[in-house]
Amino acid sequence: MQGSPTKKCSFCHNQMGATICCCCRSEQEQNEQLTSVILSREPPPKEQCRGSLLVFINPHSGRGKSLETFAHTVAPKLDRSLIRYEVVVTTGPNHARNVLMTKTDLGKFNGILILSGDGLVFEALNGVLCREDAFSIFPNLPIGIVPSGSGNGLLCSVLSKYGTKMNEKSVMDRALEIATSPTARAESVALYSVKTETATYAAFLSIGWGLMADIDIESEKWRKLGGHRFTLMGFIRSCNLRSYKGRLTYRPYKARDYTPSSNVFSIYDKTTQQRIDDSTSITIPSFADSEDEEKHLKNQKTTWTLHDSEDTTSSESESDEEVVIEDDFINMYAVTLSHIAADGPFAPSAKLEDNRIHLSYILWKDIGTRVDIAKYLLAIEHETHLDLPFVKRVEVSSMKLEVLSDGSYVVLDGEVVETKSIQVSSTRNNICVFSSTA
């Protein structure tokens, strides 16, 4: 008896010298094959290249398409733009962190490219934070993002500044264009110092506790749904509302004669080390003693410049007093950028380089029914959530949250931090992010 003919897969195709079938193989087999093809790809000749990137790919972020996106789209575009790249496919938590905290040749790259979401950006930044030269690297090593994670607040905040429509296709198309363009530019994004009971972090996006933190973390099991996971979990949490006992302390923001700068520059004009050398030569004052000069350079590389560390006049002292709220909360969410996702901006007035923290919170005693919370979550998409009467909001330069009850998450830039106390301070430090093309 003759067997039935083999049915060919319509998606099988030849890519980069290898046949890749993305639907006939298991996810593990597919990822292994894509990784092999990516790592074996011949880069453009070094003497012809405009620059180079260090690329991090998280194969399991979002819908799990990062490797496919790089192999089929990003790598060919980089090759045509004569941009070399060194690829790291992450194998688990802290892989990127460990690479960046120990890599000795970061200075040779023009930037980092991340195929994932905000979580891998957070991990990368905190790998750099572990280095002695962290504060020289932060403003001089641009970070590009191709959105393959389910949370892309940083990228959406950057692209919205330039008028990109906040839908999945527009964000992806523009991100790919910028990430692979030889005329790509970068600009400053404010950086924040965060301390818990056991650790210090660098942060760029958000601090959450209560309702929205629960939605973020408890929806992880549905990450294959992309952004829809938040909508589904938001409905469930609105029906099953919780309260959270805590103490919130904050200091209202004051400009203190400080004007943040966006500092736009071309990524491939100079390497990271060249930018570091240029900035060092500009900022070093004259010292009569070589020991004083060495001490100055060491401090530049290893310390935060806190916004509130500047001296204030006596007339400002009263307004600088901290505000303390100890109560039952529904939600506490503070953001430092405009967007936390591709829907409407969470803090419409936030700017990339501005170092103020946009704090909002909801107290249990201020809501009427669970319907109020459903209205709040729906209003975020229409940019009207901060206008609801039960939502308190204030711009702050520092804040401290002390969790006084069990069963809640503290989430920093979308990542859970195990702590009962978290202190966040605005700084005058910044990172730089791919933002536009010339």
Coordinates of C-alpha atoms in Angstrom, one line a residue:
M1 CA 0.0 0.0 0.0
Q2 CA 1.4 3.3 -1.0
G3 CA 1.8 5.8 1.8
S4 CA 0.2 9.2 1.6
P5 CA 2.5 12.0 0.2
T6 CA 4.4 14.1 2.7
K7 CA 2.8 17.5 3.2
K8 CA 5.2 20.3 2.8
C9 CA 5.2 23.1 5.3
S10 CA 4.4 26.4 3.6
F11 CA 6.5 28.4 6.1
C12 CA 9.8 26.4 5.5
H13 CA 12.3 28.6 3.7
N14 CA 16.0 29.1 3.2
Q15 CA 17.4 31.9 5.3
M16 CA 21.1 32.8 5.7
G17 CA 22.2 29.6 4.1
A18 CA 20.1 27.3 6.3
T19 CA 16.6 25.9 6.0
I20 CA 14.5 27.1 9.0
C21 CA 11.1 25.8 9.7
C22 CA 9.3 27.6 12.4
C23 CA 6.2 25.5 12.7
C24 CA 7.2 21.9 12.2
R25 CA 9.7 21.8 15.0
S26 CA 9.5 22.1 18.8
E27 CA 10.2 25.5 20.2
Q28 CA 13.5 24.3 21.7
E29 CA 14.6 22.8 18.4
Q30 CA 13.7 26.0 16.5
N31 CA 15.5 28.2 19.0
E32 CA 18.6 26.0 18.8
Q33 CA 18.7 26.1 15.0
L34 CA 18.1 29.9 14.9
T35 CA 20.8 30.4 17.5
S36 CA 23.3 28.3 15.5
V37 CA 22.5 30.2 12.3
I38 CA 22.8 33.6 14.0
L39 CA 26.1 32.8 15.7
S40 CA 27.7 31.3 12.6
R41 CA 26.8 34.3 10.4
E42 CA 29.7 36.0 8.8
P43 CA 29.9 39.8 9.6
P44 CA 30.7 42.4 7.0
P45 CA 34.4 43.1 6.6
K46 CA 35.7 45.1 9.5
E47 CA 37.4 47.7 7.4
Q48 CA 34.1 48.5 5.6
C49 CA 32.0 48.8 8.8
R50 CA 30.5 51.9 10.2
G51 CA 30.5 50.6 13.7
S52 CA 29.5 47.6 16.0
L53 CA 26.8 46.6 18.4
L54 CA 26.7 44.2 21.3
V55 CA 23.4 42.4 20.9
F56 CA 21.4 40.6 23.7
I57 CA 18.6 38.3 22.6
N58 CA 16.1 36.8 25.1
P59 CA 14.6 33.9 23.3
H60 CA 11.7 33.5 25.8
S61 CA 10.5 37.1 26.1
G62 CA 7.0 37.9 25.1
R63 CA 5.7 35.6 22.4
G64 CA 9.1 34.0 22.1
K65 CA 9.9 35.5 18.7
S66 CA 13.2 37.3 19.5
L67 CA 15.5 34.9 17.7
E68 CA 13.3 34.7 14.7
T69 CA 13.1 38.5 14.5
F70 CA 16.9 38.9 14.7
A71 CA 17.7 36.1 12.2
H72 CA 15.1 37.1 9.6
T73 CA 14.9 40.9 9.9
V74 CA 17.5 42.6 12.2
A75 CA 20.7 40.8 11.1
P76 CA 20.1 41.3 7.3
K77 CA 19.4 45.0 7.9
L78 CA 22.5 45.4 10.0
D79 CA 24.6 43.7 7.3
R80 CA 23.2 46.0 4.6
S81 CA 24.0 49.0 6.9
L82 CA 27.6 47.7 7.3
I83 CA 27.1 47.4 11.1
R84 CA 28.9 44.5 12.8
Y85 CA 27.5 42.8 15.9
E86 CA 28.4 40.4 18.7
V87 CA 25.5 38.3 19.8
V88 CA 24.7 37.0 23.3
V89 CA 21.6 34.7 23.4
T90 CA 20.6 34.8 27.1
T91 CA 20.1 31.4 28.8
G92 CA 18.4 32.6 32.0
P93 CA 18.1 35.3 34.6
N94 CA 21.2 37.4 35.2
H95 CA 23.0 36.2 32.0
A96 CA 23.1 39.7 30.5
R97 CA 23.9 41.2 33.9
N98 CA 26.9 38.9 34.3
V99 CA 28.2 39.6 30.8
L100 CA 28.0 43.4 31.2
M101 CA 29.6 43.5 34.7
T102 CA 32.6 41.6 33.6
K103 CA 33.1 42.5 29.9
T104 CA 36.4 44.3 29.4
D105 CA 35.9 45.6 25.9
L106 CA 32.6 47.5 26.2
G107 CA 34.3 50.6 25.0
K108 CA 34.8 49.3 21.4
F109 CA 31.1 49.1 20.8
N110 CA 28.9 52.0 19.5
G111 CA 25.9 50.7 21.5
I112 CA 23.9 47.8 22.9
L113 CA 20.9 46.3 21.1
I114 CA 18.3 44.4 23.2
L115 CA 15.7 42.1 21.7
S116 CA 13.4 41.7 24.7
G117 CA 11.3 44.0 26.9
D118 CA 12.0 46.4 29.8
G119 CA 13.1 43.5 32.0
L120 CA 16.3 42.8 30.1
V121 CA 17.0 46.6 29.9
F122 CA 16.8 46.7 33.7
E123 CA 19.0 43.6 34.0
A124 CA 21.6 45.1 31.6
L125 CA 21.7 48.5 33.4
N126 CA 22.2 46.8 36.8
G127 CA 25.0 44.7 35.3
V128 CA 26.7 48.0 34.3
L129 CA 26.0 49.4 37.8
C130 CA 28.3 46.7 39.3
R131 CA 31.3 48.0 37.4
E132 CA 33.8 50.6 38.7
D133 CA 33.3 52.7 35.6
A134 CA 29.5 52.5 35.6
F135 CA 28.8 56.2 35.8
S136 CA 31.1 56.8 32.8
I137 CA 29.4 54.1 30.8
F138 CA 25.8 55.0 31.5
P139 CA 25.6 58.3 29.5
N140 CA 28.0 57.1 26.7
L141 CA 26.8 53.5 25.8
P142 CA 23.5 53.9 23.9
I143 CA 20.8 51.2 24.3
G144 CA 18.6 50.2 21.4
I145 CA 15.5 48.2 21.8
V146 CA 13.6 45.9 19.4
P147 CA 10.3 45.1 21.3
S148 CA 9.9 41.4 21.7
G149 CA 8.9 41.5 25.3
S150 CA 5.4 42.1 26.7
G151 CA 6.4 45.3 28.5
N152 CA 8.0 48.0 26.4
G153 CA 7.5 51.2 28.4
L154 CA 10.9 52.7 27.7
L155 CA 10.7 52.2 24.0
C156 CA 7.1 53.5 23.7
S157 CA 8.1 56.6 25.8
V158 CA 11.0 57.3 23.4
L159 CA 9.0 56.7 20.2
S160 CA 5.9 58.7 21.3
K161 CA 8.1 61.8 21.6
Y162 CA 8.6 61.6 17.9
G163 CA 5.0 60.9 17.0
T164 CA 5.0 57.2 16.4
K165 CA 1.5 55.7 16.7
M166 CA 1.2 53.5 19.7
N167 CA 0.2 50.2 18.1
E168 CA 2.2 47.0 17.9
K169 CA 3.0 47.3 14.2
S170 CA 4.0 51.0 14.2
V171 CA 6.2 50.6 17.3
M172 CA 7.9 47.5 15.9
D173 CA 8.5 49.0 12.4
R174 CA 9.9 52.2 13.8
A175 CA 12.1 50.4 16.4
L176 CA 13.5 48.2 13.6
E177 CA 14.3 51.2 11.4
I178 CA 16.1 53.0 14.2
A179 CA 17.9 49.9 15.5
T180 CA 19.4 49.1 12.1
S181 CA 20.0 52.5 10.7
P182 CA 23.6 53.8 10.2
T183 CA 22.2 57.3 10.9
A184 CA 20.7 56.3 14.3
R185 CA 20.8 58.9 17.1
A186 CA 20.5 58.5 20.8
E187 CA 19.5 60.9 23.6
S188 CA 19.4 61.1 27.4
V189 CA 16.9 59.3 29.7
A190 CA 16.9 60.1 33.4
L191 CA 18.2 57.5 35.8
Y192 CA 17.1 56.8 39.3
S193 CA 18.8 55.4 42.4
V194 CA 16.9 52.7 44.3
K195 CA 17.7 51.1 47.6
T196 CA 16.1 48.2 49.3
E197 CA 16.9 46.4 52.6
T198 CA 19.6 44.4 50.8
A199 CA 20.5 45.9 47.4
T200 CA 21.0 49.0 45.3
Y201 CA 19.6 49.3 41.8
A202 CA 19.5 51.7 38.8
A203 CA 16.0 52.2 37.5
F204 CA 14.4 54.1 34.6
L205 CA 10.7 53.4 34.4
S206 CA 8.4 52.6 37.3
I207 CA 7.9 51.6 40.9
G208 CA 4.7 49.6 41.6
W209 CA 2.9 48.1 44.6
G210 CA -0.7 47.0 45.0
L211 CA -3.2 46.6 42.3
M212 CA -1.1 47.3 39.2
A213 CA 1.9 45.4 40.5
D214 CA -0.3 42.4 41.1
I215 CA -1.7 42.6 37.5
D216 CA 1.8 42.8 36.1
I217 CA 3.3 39.8 38.0
E218 CA 0.2 37.6 38.2
S219 CA -0.3 37.8 34.4
E220 CA 3.2 36.5 33.7
K221 CA 1.6 33.0 33.1
W222 CA -0.2 34.5 30.1
R223 CA 2.9 36.2 28.6
K224 CA 2.2 34.5 25.2
L225 CA -0.8 36.8 25.0
G226 CA 1.4 39.9 24.8
G227 CA -0.2 43.1 26.1
H228 CA -3.6 41.4 26.3
R229 CA -2.4 39.6 29.4
F230 CA -2.7 42.9 31.4
T231 CA -6.3 43.5 30.3
L232 CA -7.4 40.0 31.3
M233 CA -5.7 40.1 34.7
G234 CA -7.0 43.7 35.3
F235 CA -10.6 42.4 34.9
I236 CA -9.9 39.5 37.3
R237 CA -8.3 41.8 39.9
S238 CA -11.0 44.4 39.7
C239 CA -13.5 41.7 40.7
N240 CA -11.3 40.4 43.5
L241 CA -10.0 43.7 45.0
R242 CA -7.4 43.7 47.8
S243 CA -6.2 46.4 50.1
Y244 CA -2.5 46.8 51.2
K245 CA -1.3 48.3 54.4
G246 CA 1.7 50.5 54.0
R247 CA 3.6 53.7 54.8
L248 CA 4.4 56.1 51.9
T249 CA 6.9 58.9 52.4
Y250 CA 7.8 61.4 49.7
R251 CA 9.5 64.8 49.1
P252 CA 7.8 67.1 46.6
Y253 CA 10.0 67.9 43.5
K254 CA 11.8 71.2 43.2
A255 CA 13.8 72.2 40.2
R256 CA 16.8 73.5 42.3
D257 CA 18.2 75.5 39.4
Y258 CA 18.7 72.3 37.4
T259 CA 17.6 72.0 33.8
P260 CA 17.9 68.5 32.3
S261 CA 19.3 68.2 28.8
S262 CA 18.3 65.7 26.1
N263 CA 21.9 65.6 24.7
V264 CA 21.2 64.1 21.2
F265 CA 24.1 62.5 19.4
S266 CA 24.9 60.3 16.4
I267 CA 25.6 56.7 17.6
Y268 CA 28.1 55.7 14.9
D269 CA 30.2 58.9 14.9
K270 CA 32.2 57.6 17.9
T271 CA 32.7 54.5 20.0
T272 CA 31.7 54.4 23.6
Q273 CA 35.3 54.7 24.7
Q274 CA 35.8 57.8 22.5
R275 CA 32.7 59.4 24.0
I276 CA 34.0 58.6 27.5
D277 CA 37.4 60.1 26.7
D278 CA 35.8 63.2 25.3
S279 CA 33.5 63.8 28.3
T280 CA 36.4 63.2 30.7
S281 CA 38.6 65.7 29.1
I282 CA 35.8 68.3 29.2
T283 CA 34.8 67.8 32.8
I284 CA 38.1 67.4 34.6
P285 CA 39.0 70.7 36.4
S286 CA 42.6 71.8 37.0
F287 CA 44.2 70.3 40.0
A288 CA 47.5 71.3 41.6
D289 CA 47.9 67.9 43.2
S290 CA 47.7 64.6 41.2
E291 CA 46.1 62.9 44.2
D292 CA 43.2 65.3 44.1
E293 CA 42.8 64.7 40.4
E294 CA 42.7 60.9 40.9
K295 CA 40.2 61.3 43.8
H296 CA 38.0 63.4 41.5
L297 CA 38.0 60.9 38.7
K298 CA 37.3 58.0 41.1
N299 CA 34.3 59.9 42.5
Q300 CA 33.0 60.6 39.0
K301 CA 33.0 57.0 38.2
T302 CA 31.5 55.5 41.4
T303 CA 28.9 57.8 42.8
W304 CA 25.3 59.0 42.1
T305 CA 24.5 62.7 41.9
L306 CA 21.3 62.9 43.8
H307 CA 18.9 65.7 42.9
D308 CA 18.2 66.6 46.5
S309 CA 21.9 66.6 47.5
E310 CA 22.2 70.3 46.5
D311 CA 22.1 72.9 49.2
T312 CA 18.8 74.7 49.7
T313 CA 18.0 78.1 51.1
S314 CA 16.3 78.5 54.4
S315 CA 13.1 79.8 52.6
E316 CA 12.8 76.4 50.9
S317 CA 13.2 74.3 54.0
E318 CA 9.5 74.3 55.0
S319 CA 8.3 73.1 51.6
D320 CA 11.0 70.5 51.5
E321 CA 9.5 68.7 54.5
E322 CA 8.6 65.1 53.8
V323 CA 5.0 64.0 53.6
V324 CA 4.1 60.7 55.3
I325 CA 0.9 58.7 54.6
E326 CA 0.2 55.5 56.5
D327 CA -3.0 53.9 55.4
D328 CA -4.7 51.1 53.5
F329 CA -3.9 51.4 49.8
I330 CA -5.4 50.0 46.7
N331 CA -2.6 51.0 44.4
M332 CA 0.7 52.9 44.5
Y333 CA 2.3 53.5 41.1
A334 CA 5.1 55.9 40.4
V335 CA 6.5 56.4 36.9
T336 CA 9.5 58.4 35.5
L337 CA 8.6 58.1 31.8
S338 CA 5.3 58.8 29.9
H339 CA 4.4 55.3 28.9
I340 CA 4.4 51.9 30.6
A341 CA 3.0 50.1 27.6
A342 CA 1.9 50.9 24.0
D343 CA -1.6 52.2 25.1
G344 CA -2.2 55.7 26.3
P345 CA 0.6 57.4 28.4
F346 CA 0.4 56.8 32.1
A347 CA 2.1 60.2 32.8
P348 CA 1.4 62.4 29.8
S349 CA 3.6 65.3 31.1
A350 CA 6.7 63.1 31.7
K351 CA 9.8 63.8 29.5
L352 CA 12.7 61.5 28.8
E353 CA 15.4 63.6 30.3
D354 CA 13.4 65.1 33.1
N355 CA 14.3 63.6 36.5
R356 CA 11.1 64.0 38.4
I357 CA 9.0 61.1 39.7
H358 CA 5.3 61.1 38.9
L359 CA 3.7 59.5 41.9
S360 CA 0.0 58.4 42.0
Y361 CA -1.8 56.4 44.6
I362 CA -5.4 55.3 45.5
L363 CA -6.5 54.8 49.1
W364 CA -9.1 52.2 50.1
K365 CA -11.2 54.7 51.9
D366 CA -11.5 57.0 48.8
I367 CA -13.1 54.5 46.4
G368 CA -16.8 53.8 46.3
T369 CA -17.2 50.4 44.7
R370 CA -15.2 48.0 42.6
V371 CA -16.6 49.7 39.5
D372 CA -14.4 52.7 40.3
I373 CA -11.3 50.5 39.9
A374 CA -12.5 49.1 36.6
K375 CA -13.1 52.7 35.4
Y376 CA -9.6 53.6 36.5
L377 CA -8.0 50.7 34.5
L378 CA -10.0 51.5 31.5
A379 CA -9.3 55.2 31.8
I380 CA -5.5 54.6 31.4
E381 CA -6.0 53.9 27.7
H382 CA -7.8 57.2 27.3
E383 CA -5.3 59.3 29.4
T384 CA -8.0 60.3 31.9
H385 CA -7.1 58.1 34.8
L386 CA -5.3 60.8 36.7
D387 CA -8.4 63.0 36.5
L388 CA -10.5 60.6 38.6
P389 CA -11.4 62.1 42.0
F390 CA -10.1 59.2 44.1
V391 CA -6.6 59.2 42.4
K392 CA -4.0 61.3 44.3
R393 CA -1.0 62.4 42.3
V394 CA 2.1 64.5 43.0
E395 CA 5.6 65.1 41.4
V396 CA 8.3 64.0 43.8
S397 CA 12.1 63.9 43.9
S398 CA 12.3 61.0 46.3
M399 CA 9.9 58.5 47.9
K400 CA 10.0 55.6 50.3
L401 CA 7.5 52.8 50.6
E402 CA 7.3 50.6 53.6
V403 CA 5.1 47.5 53.2
L404 CA 3.2 46.7 56.4
S405 CA 1.2 43.7 55.3
D406 CA 2.0 40.4 53.6
G407 CA 0.9 39.1 50.2
S408 CA 1.9 41.9 47.9
Y409 CA 4.6 42.5 45.3
V410 CA 7.0 45.4 45.0
V411 CA 7.8 45.8 41.3
L412 CA 10.7 47.9 40.0
D413 CA 10.8 48.5 36.2
G414 CA 8.5 45.5 35.8
E415 CA 10.7 43.2 37.9
V416 CA 9.8 41.9 41.4
V417 CA 12.2 42.9 44.2
E418 CA 12.0 41.0 47.4
T419 CA 11.8 43.7 50.0
K420 CA 9.5 45.3 52.6
S421 CA 11.1 48.7 52.1
I422 CA 12.2 50.6 49.0
Q423 CA 13.7 54.1 48.7
V424 CA 13.7 55.8 45.3
S425 CA 15.7 59.0 44.6
S426 CA 15.8 61.2 41.5
T427 CA 19.4 61.8 40.3
R428 CA 21.2 64.0 37.8
N429 CA 22.7 60.8 36.1
N430 CA 21.3 59.5 32.9
I431 CA 21.5 56.7 30.3
C432 CA 21.2 57.1 26.6
V433 CA 18.7 55.3 24.3
F434 CA 18.4 54.9 20.5
S435 CA 15.6 57.4 19.7
S436 CA 15.6 58.6 16.1
T437 CA 17.4 58.7 12.7
A438 CA 19.0 61.7 11.2

